[in-house]
Short mmCIF file of C-alpha atoms in Angstrom, two decimals:
data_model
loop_
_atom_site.label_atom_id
_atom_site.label_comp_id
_atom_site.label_asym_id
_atom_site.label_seq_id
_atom_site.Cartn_x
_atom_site.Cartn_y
_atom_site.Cartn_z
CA UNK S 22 308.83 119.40 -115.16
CA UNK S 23 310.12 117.32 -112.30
CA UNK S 24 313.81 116.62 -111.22
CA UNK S 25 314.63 113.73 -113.10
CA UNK S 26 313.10 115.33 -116.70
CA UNK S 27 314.92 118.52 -115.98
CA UNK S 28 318.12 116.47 -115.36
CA UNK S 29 317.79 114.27 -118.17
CA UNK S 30 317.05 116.97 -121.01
CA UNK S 31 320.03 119.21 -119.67
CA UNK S 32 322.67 116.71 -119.27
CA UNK S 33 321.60 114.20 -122.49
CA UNK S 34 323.48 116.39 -124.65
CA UNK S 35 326.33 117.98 -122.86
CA UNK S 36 327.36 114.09 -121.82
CA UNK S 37 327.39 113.15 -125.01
CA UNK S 38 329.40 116.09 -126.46
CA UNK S 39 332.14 115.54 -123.64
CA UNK S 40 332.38 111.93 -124.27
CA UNK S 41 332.81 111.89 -128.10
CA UNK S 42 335.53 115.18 -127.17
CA UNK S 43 337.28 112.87 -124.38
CA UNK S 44 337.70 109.76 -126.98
CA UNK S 45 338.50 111.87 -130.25
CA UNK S 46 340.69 110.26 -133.05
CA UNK S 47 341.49 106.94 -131.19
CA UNK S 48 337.70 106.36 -130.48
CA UNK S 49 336.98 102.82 -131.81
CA UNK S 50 333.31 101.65 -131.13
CA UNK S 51 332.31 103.75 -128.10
CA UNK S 52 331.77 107.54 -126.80
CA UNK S 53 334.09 107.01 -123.80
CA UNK S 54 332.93 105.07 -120.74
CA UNK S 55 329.23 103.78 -120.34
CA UNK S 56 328.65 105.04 -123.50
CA UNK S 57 328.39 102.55 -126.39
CA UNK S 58 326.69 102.11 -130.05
CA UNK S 59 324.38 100.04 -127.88
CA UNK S 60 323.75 102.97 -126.36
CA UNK S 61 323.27 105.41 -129.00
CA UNK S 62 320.41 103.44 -130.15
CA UNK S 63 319.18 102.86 -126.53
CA UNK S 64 319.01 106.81 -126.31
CA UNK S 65 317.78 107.92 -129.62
CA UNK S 66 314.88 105.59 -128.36
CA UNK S 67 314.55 106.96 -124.75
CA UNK S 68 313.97 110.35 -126.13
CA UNK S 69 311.39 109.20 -128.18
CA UNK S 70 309.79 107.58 -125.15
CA UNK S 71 310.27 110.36 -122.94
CA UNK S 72 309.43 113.14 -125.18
CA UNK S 73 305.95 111.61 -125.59
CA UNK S 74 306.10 111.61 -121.36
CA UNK S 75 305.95 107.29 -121.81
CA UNK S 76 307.97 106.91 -118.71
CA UNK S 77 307.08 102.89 -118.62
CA UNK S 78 308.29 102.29 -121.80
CA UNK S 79 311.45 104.66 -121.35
CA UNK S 80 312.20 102.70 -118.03
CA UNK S 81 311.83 99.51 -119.85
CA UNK S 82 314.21 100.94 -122.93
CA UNK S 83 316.40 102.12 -119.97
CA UNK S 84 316.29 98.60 -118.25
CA UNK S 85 317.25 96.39 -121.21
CA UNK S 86 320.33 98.92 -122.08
CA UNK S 87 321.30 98.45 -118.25
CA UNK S 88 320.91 94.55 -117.90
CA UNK S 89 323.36 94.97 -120.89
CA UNK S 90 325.76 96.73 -118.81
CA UNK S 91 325.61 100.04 -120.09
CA UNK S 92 326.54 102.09 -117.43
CA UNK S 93 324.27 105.07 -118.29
CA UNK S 94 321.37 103.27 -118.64
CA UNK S 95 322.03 102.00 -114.89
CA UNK S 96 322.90 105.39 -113.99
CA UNK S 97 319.82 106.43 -115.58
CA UNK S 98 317.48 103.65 -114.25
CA UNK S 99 318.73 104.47 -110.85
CA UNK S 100 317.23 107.66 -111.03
CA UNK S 101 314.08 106.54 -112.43
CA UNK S 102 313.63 104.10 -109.44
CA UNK S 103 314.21 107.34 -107.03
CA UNK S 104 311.50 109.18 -108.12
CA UNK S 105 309.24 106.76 -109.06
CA UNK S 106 308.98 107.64 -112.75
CA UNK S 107 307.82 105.35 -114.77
CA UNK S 108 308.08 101.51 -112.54
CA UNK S 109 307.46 101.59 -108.77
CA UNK S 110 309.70 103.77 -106.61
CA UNK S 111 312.56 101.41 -104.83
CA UNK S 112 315.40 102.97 -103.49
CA UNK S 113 317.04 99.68 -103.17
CA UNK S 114 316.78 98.91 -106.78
CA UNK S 115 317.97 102.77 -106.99
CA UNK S 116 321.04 102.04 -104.64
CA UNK S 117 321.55 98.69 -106.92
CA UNK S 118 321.60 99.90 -110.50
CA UNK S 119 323.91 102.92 -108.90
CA UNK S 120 326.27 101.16 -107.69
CA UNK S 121 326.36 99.15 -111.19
CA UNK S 122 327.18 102.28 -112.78
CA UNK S 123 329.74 103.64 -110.19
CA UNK S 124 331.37 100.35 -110.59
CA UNK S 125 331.90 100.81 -114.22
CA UNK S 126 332.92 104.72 -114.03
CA UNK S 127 330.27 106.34 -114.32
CA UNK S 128 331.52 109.79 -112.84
CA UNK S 129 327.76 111.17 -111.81
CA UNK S 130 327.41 107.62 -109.95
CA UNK S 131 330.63 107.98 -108.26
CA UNK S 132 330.28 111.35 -106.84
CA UNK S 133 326.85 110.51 -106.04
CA UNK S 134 328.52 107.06 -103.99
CA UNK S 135 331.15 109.70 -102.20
CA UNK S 136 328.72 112.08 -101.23
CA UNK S 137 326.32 109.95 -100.59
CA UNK S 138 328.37 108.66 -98.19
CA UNK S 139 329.74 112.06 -96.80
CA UNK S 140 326.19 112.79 -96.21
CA UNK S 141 324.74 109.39 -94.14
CA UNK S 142 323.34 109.91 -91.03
CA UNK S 143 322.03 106.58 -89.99
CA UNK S 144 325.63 104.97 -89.60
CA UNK S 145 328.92 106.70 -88.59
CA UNK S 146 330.24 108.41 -92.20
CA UNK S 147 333.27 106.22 -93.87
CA UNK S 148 335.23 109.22 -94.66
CA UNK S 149 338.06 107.05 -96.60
CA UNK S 150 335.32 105.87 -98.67
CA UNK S 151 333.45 108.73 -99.17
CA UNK S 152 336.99 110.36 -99.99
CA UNK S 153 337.93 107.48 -102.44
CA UNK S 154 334.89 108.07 -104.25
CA UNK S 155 335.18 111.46 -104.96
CA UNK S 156 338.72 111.10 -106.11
CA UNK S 157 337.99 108.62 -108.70
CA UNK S 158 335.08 110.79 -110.13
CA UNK S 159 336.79 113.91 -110.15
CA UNK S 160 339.84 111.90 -112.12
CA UNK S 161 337.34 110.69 -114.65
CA UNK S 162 335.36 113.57 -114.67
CA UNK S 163 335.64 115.01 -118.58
CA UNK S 164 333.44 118.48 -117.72
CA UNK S 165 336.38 121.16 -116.03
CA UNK S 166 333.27 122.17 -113.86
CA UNK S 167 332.07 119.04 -112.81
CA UNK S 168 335.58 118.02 -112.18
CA UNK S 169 335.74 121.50 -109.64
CA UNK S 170 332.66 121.04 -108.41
CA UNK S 171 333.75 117.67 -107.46
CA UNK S 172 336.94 118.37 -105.40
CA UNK S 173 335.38 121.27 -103.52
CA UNK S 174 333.26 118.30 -102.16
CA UNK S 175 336.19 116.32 -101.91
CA UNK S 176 337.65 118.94 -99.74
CA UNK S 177 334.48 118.83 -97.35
CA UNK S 178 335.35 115.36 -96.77
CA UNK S 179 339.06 115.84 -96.40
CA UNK S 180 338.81 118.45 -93.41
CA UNK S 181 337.24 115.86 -91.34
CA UNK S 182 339.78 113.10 -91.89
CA UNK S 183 343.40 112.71 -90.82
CA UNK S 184 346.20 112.88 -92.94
CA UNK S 185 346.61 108.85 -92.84
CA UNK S 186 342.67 108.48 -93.47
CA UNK S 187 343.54 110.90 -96.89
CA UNK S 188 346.70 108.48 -97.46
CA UNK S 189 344.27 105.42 -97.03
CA UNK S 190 342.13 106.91 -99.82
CA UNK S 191 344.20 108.53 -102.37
CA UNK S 192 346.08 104.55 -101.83
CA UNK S 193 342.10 102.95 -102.80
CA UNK S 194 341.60 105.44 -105.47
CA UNK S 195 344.83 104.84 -107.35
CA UNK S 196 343.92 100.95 -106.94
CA UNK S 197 340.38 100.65 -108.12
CA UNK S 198 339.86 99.66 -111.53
CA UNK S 199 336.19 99.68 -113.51
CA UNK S 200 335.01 96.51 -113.71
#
């Protein structure tokens, strides 16, 4: 099995778990953030897809749900566009469809932006951003692990910035609101 079918099967149902657990009694039409009724039926019909190993049709399942905004289906989409599975492999279109996510919530999106970022080598690294990043997805973060995980990363990032560069970004994090 490659990456993105390992990643997919493992996280599908632990994601959806958290969510429902993160919105409990007050949850309304949604599982929590990027994850709608939309999306329930966009997933019960992925699996079908990808079960069968129909990547084209799961990326076009996957693309519809994300034109629609749901910000698992871009997060999702994104991936599919980095390996190739499925459509032709773009990292731009990878980069684009992240980014859509990241700038809904998505947690995996914004760690992945952070890092990401942490991690450049073709430009000199943003650390506020990068820092920002990482503090918004460990925040929203619903898995205790993932949050960890998160701000050990965070601290990677923090012992190469100075104390106003940390202000900067803790300021940025508390600001930014999902669009």
């Amino acid at each position: 099995a490659n990456f993105i079918e390992r990643r997919l099967k493992h996280v599908m149902k632990r994601e959806i778990e958290f969510k429902r657990a993160e919105a409990g009694p007050q949850m309304s039409a949604g599982f929590g953030d990027g994850f709608n009724e939309k999306g329930a039926v966009f997933f019960r019909d992925f699996r079908e897809f990808f079960e069968k190993k129909d990547y084209t049709r799961a990326a076009i399942s996957f693309r519809k749900a994300a034109e629609e905004g749901d910000a698992e289906a871009q997060y999702r989409l994104s991936w599919m566009y980095y390996e190739g599975q499925g459509l032709q492999r773009d990292i731009s279109e990878s980069l684009k469809w992240k980014n859509e996510a990241a700038n809904q919530g998505h947690v995996a999106a914004l760690y992945e932006r952070g890092w990401g970022e942490f991690l450049v080598t073709v430009k000199p690294v943003d650390y506020t951003q990068s820092y920002k990043w990482l503090t918004i997805a460990a925040s929203r973060a619903i898995n205790p692990e993932a949050r960890e995980y998160i701000i050990k990363r965070s601290g990677i990032v923090a012992a190469e910035m100075t104390p106003t560069q940390i202000a900067e970004a803790a300021r940025l994090a508390r600001e930014w609101k999902p669009k």
